XYZ file of C-alpha atoms in Angstrom:
303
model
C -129.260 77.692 -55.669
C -127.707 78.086 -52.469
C -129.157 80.139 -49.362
C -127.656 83.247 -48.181
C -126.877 83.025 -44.842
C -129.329 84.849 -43.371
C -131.972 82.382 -44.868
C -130.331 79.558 -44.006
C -130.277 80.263 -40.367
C -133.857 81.350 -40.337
C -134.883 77.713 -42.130
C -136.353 75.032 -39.869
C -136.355 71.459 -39.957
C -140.380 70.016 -39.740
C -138.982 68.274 -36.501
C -137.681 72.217 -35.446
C -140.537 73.616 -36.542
C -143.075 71.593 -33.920
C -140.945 71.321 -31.016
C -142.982 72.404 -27.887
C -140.910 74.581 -25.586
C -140.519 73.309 -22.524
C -142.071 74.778 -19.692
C -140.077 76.704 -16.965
C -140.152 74.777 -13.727
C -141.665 76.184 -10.239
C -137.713 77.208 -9.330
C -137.174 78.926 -12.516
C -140.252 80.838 -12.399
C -139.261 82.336 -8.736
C -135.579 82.899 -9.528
C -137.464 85.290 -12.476
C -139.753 86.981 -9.703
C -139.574 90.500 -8.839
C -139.657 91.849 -5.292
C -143.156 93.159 -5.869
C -143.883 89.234 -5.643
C -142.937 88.811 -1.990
C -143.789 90.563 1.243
C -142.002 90.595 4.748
C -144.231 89.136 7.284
C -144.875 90.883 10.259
C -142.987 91.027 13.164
C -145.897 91.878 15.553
C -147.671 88.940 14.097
C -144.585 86.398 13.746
C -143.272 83.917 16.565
C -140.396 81.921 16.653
C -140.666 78.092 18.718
C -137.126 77.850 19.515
C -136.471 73.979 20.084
C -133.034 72.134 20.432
C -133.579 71.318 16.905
C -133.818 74.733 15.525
C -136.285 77.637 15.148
C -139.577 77.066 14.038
C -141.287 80.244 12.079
C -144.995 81.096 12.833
C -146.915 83.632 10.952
C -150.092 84.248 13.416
C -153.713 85.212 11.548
C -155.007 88.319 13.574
C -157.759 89.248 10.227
C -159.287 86.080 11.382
C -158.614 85.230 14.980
C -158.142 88.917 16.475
C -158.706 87.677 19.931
C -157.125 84.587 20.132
C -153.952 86.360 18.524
C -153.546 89.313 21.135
C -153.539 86.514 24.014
C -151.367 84.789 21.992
C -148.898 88.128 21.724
C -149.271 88.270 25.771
C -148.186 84.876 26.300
C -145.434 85.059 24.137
C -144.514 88.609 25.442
C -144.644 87.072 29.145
C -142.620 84.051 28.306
C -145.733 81.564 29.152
C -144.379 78.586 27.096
C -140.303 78.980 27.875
C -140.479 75.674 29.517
C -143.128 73.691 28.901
C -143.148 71.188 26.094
C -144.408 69.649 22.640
C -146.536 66.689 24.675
C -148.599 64.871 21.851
C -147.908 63.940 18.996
C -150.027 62.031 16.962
C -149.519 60.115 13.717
C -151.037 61.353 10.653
C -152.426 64.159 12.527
C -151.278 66.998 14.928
C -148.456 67.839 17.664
C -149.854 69.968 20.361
C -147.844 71.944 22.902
C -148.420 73.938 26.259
C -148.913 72.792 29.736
C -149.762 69.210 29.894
C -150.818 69.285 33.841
C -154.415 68.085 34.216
C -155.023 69.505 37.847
C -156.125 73.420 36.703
C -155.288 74.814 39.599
C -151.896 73.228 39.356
C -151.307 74.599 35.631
C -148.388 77.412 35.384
C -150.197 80.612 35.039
C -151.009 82.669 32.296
C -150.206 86.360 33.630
C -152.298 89.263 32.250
C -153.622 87.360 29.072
C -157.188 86.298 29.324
C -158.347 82.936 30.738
C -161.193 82.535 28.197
C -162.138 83.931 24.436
C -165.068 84.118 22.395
C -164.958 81.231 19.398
C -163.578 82.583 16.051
C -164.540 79.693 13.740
C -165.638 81.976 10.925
C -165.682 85.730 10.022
C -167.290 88.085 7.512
C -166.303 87.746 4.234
C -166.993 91.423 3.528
C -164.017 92.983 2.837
C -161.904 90.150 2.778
C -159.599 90.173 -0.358
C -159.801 86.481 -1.542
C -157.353 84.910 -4.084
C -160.073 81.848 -5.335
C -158.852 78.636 -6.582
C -160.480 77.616 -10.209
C -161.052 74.186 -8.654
C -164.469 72.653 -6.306
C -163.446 71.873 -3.018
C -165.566 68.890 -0.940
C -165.148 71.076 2.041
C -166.430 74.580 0.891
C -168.463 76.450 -1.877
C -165.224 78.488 -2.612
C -161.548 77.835 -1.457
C -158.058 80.234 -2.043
C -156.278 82.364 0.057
C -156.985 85.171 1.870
C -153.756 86.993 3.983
C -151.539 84.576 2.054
C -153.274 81.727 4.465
C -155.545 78.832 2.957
C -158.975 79.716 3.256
C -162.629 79.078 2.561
C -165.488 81.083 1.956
C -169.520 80.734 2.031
C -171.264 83.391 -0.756
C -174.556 82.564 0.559
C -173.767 83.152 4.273
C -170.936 85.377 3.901
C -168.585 83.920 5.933
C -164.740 82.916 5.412
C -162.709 81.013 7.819
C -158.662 79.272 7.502
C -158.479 75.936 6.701
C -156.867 72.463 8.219
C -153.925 72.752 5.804
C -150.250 70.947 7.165
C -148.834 73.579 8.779
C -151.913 74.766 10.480
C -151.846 76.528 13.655
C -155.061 76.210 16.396
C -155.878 76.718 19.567
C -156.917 73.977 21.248
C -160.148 73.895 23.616
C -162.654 71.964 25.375
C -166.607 71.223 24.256
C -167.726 74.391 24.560
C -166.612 76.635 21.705
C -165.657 79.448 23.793
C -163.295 77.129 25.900
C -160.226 78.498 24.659
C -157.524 80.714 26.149
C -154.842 80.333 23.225
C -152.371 78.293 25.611
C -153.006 74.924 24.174
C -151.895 74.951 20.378
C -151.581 72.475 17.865
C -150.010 72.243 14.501
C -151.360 69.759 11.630
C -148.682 67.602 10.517
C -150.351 64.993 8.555
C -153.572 64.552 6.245
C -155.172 67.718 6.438
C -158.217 67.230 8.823
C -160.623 69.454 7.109
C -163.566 68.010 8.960
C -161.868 70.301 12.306
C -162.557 73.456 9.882
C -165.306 75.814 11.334
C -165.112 73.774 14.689
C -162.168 75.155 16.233
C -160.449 78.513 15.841
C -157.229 78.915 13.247
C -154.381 81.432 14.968
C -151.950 80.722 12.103
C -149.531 78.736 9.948
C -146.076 77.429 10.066
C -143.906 79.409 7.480
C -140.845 77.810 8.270
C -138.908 74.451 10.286
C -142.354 72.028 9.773
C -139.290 69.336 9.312
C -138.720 69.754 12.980
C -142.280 68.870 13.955
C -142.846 66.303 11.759
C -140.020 64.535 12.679
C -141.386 64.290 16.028
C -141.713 60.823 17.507
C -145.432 59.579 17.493
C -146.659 59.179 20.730
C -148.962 56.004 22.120
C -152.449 55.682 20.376
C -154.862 56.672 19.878
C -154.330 60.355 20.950
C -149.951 60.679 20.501
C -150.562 62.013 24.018
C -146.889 60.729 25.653
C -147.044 58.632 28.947
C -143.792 59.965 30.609
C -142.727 63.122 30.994
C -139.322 62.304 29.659
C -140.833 61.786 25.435
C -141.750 65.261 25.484
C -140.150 67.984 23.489
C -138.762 70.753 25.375
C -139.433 74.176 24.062
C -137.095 76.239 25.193
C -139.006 79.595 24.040
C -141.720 80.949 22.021
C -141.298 84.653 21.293
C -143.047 87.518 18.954
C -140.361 88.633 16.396
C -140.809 92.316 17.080
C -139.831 91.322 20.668
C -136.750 90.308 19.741
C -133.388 92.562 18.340
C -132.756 92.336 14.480
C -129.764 90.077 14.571
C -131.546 87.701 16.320
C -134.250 87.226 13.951
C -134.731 84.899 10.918
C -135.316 86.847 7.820
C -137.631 85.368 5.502
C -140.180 86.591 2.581
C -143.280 85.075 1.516
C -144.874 84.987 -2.022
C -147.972 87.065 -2.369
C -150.960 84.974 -3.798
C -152.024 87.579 -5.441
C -149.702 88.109 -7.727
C -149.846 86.433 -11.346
C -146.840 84.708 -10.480
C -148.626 82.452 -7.690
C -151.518 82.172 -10.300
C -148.446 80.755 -12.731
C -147.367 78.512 -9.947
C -150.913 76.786 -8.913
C -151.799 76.462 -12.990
C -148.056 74.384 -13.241
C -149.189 72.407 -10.264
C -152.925 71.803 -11.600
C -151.862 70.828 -14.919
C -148.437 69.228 -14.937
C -146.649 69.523 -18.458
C -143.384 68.302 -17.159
C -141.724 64.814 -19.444
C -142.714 62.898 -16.520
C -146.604 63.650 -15.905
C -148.315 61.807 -18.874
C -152.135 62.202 -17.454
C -152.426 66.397 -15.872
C -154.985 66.247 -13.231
C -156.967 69.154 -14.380
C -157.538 69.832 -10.715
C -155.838 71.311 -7.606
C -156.646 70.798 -3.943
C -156.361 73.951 -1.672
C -153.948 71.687 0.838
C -151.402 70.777 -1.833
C -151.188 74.152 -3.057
C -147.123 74.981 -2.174
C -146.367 78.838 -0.660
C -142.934 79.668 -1.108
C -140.837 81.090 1.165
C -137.341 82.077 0.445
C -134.738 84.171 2.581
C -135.020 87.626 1.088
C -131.542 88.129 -1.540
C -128.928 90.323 -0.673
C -130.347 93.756 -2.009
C -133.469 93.648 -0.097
C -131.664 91.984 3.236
C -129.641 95.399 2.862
C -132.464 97.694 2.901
């Protein structure tokens, strides 16, 4: 007897009939986000490094470096590093930029902001909303995201702190641990030197343009520090957002991490399905965790 055709379109072949779907890649997961999935960062707390190359797009950390980022706000506010340059740059691990002069009391000055700060390895973690990673971390008891920034915490201290990710922002200082003034920052732009975690205060994260700094020639080892003047990297300004008129800003969202979305996105990562994988890791690293940024669509640029 032959099938109406209403059966036979509902009848499967056994080959049909097991087919796994195919999982939605990372892309078409965000193209299907909604805006509650992204947030504008900051303008108080965003500065752009404006090179010959292009812009490069800072979010800055004040829930864990308060200090360190109002000096920070100063000096951009006052113009301190319109001028001075990107002056290491070593492989594998960080560029650093600021005044390279060794003579202090040759040094360009700093205006109103503060020639010294108290060390912010660590803070509470009371009252820190934490977005935890399901996987162990060699570096910490518990590691995930806290501000949309990689972070760690301690339960049985209580502390937090930001971790060496690429794309980390810190402020560089001398032995003591109070020896910073903010001037002196470096970006990671290799391996991510988790063993500097704890020992040196986090400000922030690159957002956007980490292609310009990594394409950075490598200075002479061991330290990338350059031996003439003439290998550094101008900057030609480092200013907050909010300082700055709307036109001349870059307008960019960031994905939330805690959203179910970023949850999807880290799982996919931890476990991939894809043709290609054969062997998922079962396992993610808090470094190689991707946060997406996109410019925000049309709509929202328009509101």
């Amino acid at each position: 007897m032959a099938l109406s055709p209403s059966a036979a379109a509902t009848q499967q072949s056994p080959e049909a009939a097991t087919a796994v779907p195919q999982p939605r890649s990372a892309q078409e997961l965000l193209d299907a986000s909604s805006p509650s999935d992204w947030r504008t960062p900051d303008p108080a707390n965003t500065l752009y490094m404006d090179l010959a190359a292009g812009r490069v797009v800072i979010e800055l950390a004040p829930g864990f470096a308060p200090a360190h980022v109002a000096n920070i706000r100063t000096l951009a506010r006052e113009r301190y590093w319109d001028g001075l340059s990107i002056y290491r740059s070593q492989d594998n691990f960080v560029v650093q930029f600021g005044d390279p002069t060794e003579d202090a009391a040759a040094r360009k000055p700093i205006g109103s902001a503060r020639p010294q700060l108290p060390a912010e390895f660590t803070r509470t973690s009371e009252g820190l909303a934490f977005d935890r990673l399901p996987d162990r971390d060699g570096w910490a008891p518990e590691v995930g995201f806290a501000d949309g920034f990689p972070a760690a915490r301690d339960p049985a201290s209580g502390q937090a702190w930001l971790a060496h990710c690429y794309g980390t922002l810190g402020a560089g200082r001398d032995v003591a641990a109070d020896s910073s003034n903010g001037t002196e920052l470096y970006v990671v732009d290799g391996q991510s030197p988790r063993q500097l975690d704890r020992n040196i205060t986090v400000v922030g994260r690159v957002v956007q343009g980490m292609e310009l700094l990594s394409v950075i020639p490598r200075g002479p080892a061991p330290m990338g520090f350059y031996a003439h003047p003439e290998q550094r990297t101008p900057i030609r300004s480092i200013a907050l957002a909010a300082d700055l008129p709307e036109a001349q800003r870059t307008p960019l969202q960031l994905l939330r991490t805690d959203t179910a979305l970023f949850a999807q996105l880290v799982e996919m990562r931890r476990n991939r399905r894809d043709d290609w994988y054969k062997v998922p890791a079962g396992h993610i690293d808090l470094c190689n965790v991707p946060l997406p940024v996109r410019a925000p669509p049309p709509a929202a640029a328009a509101e």
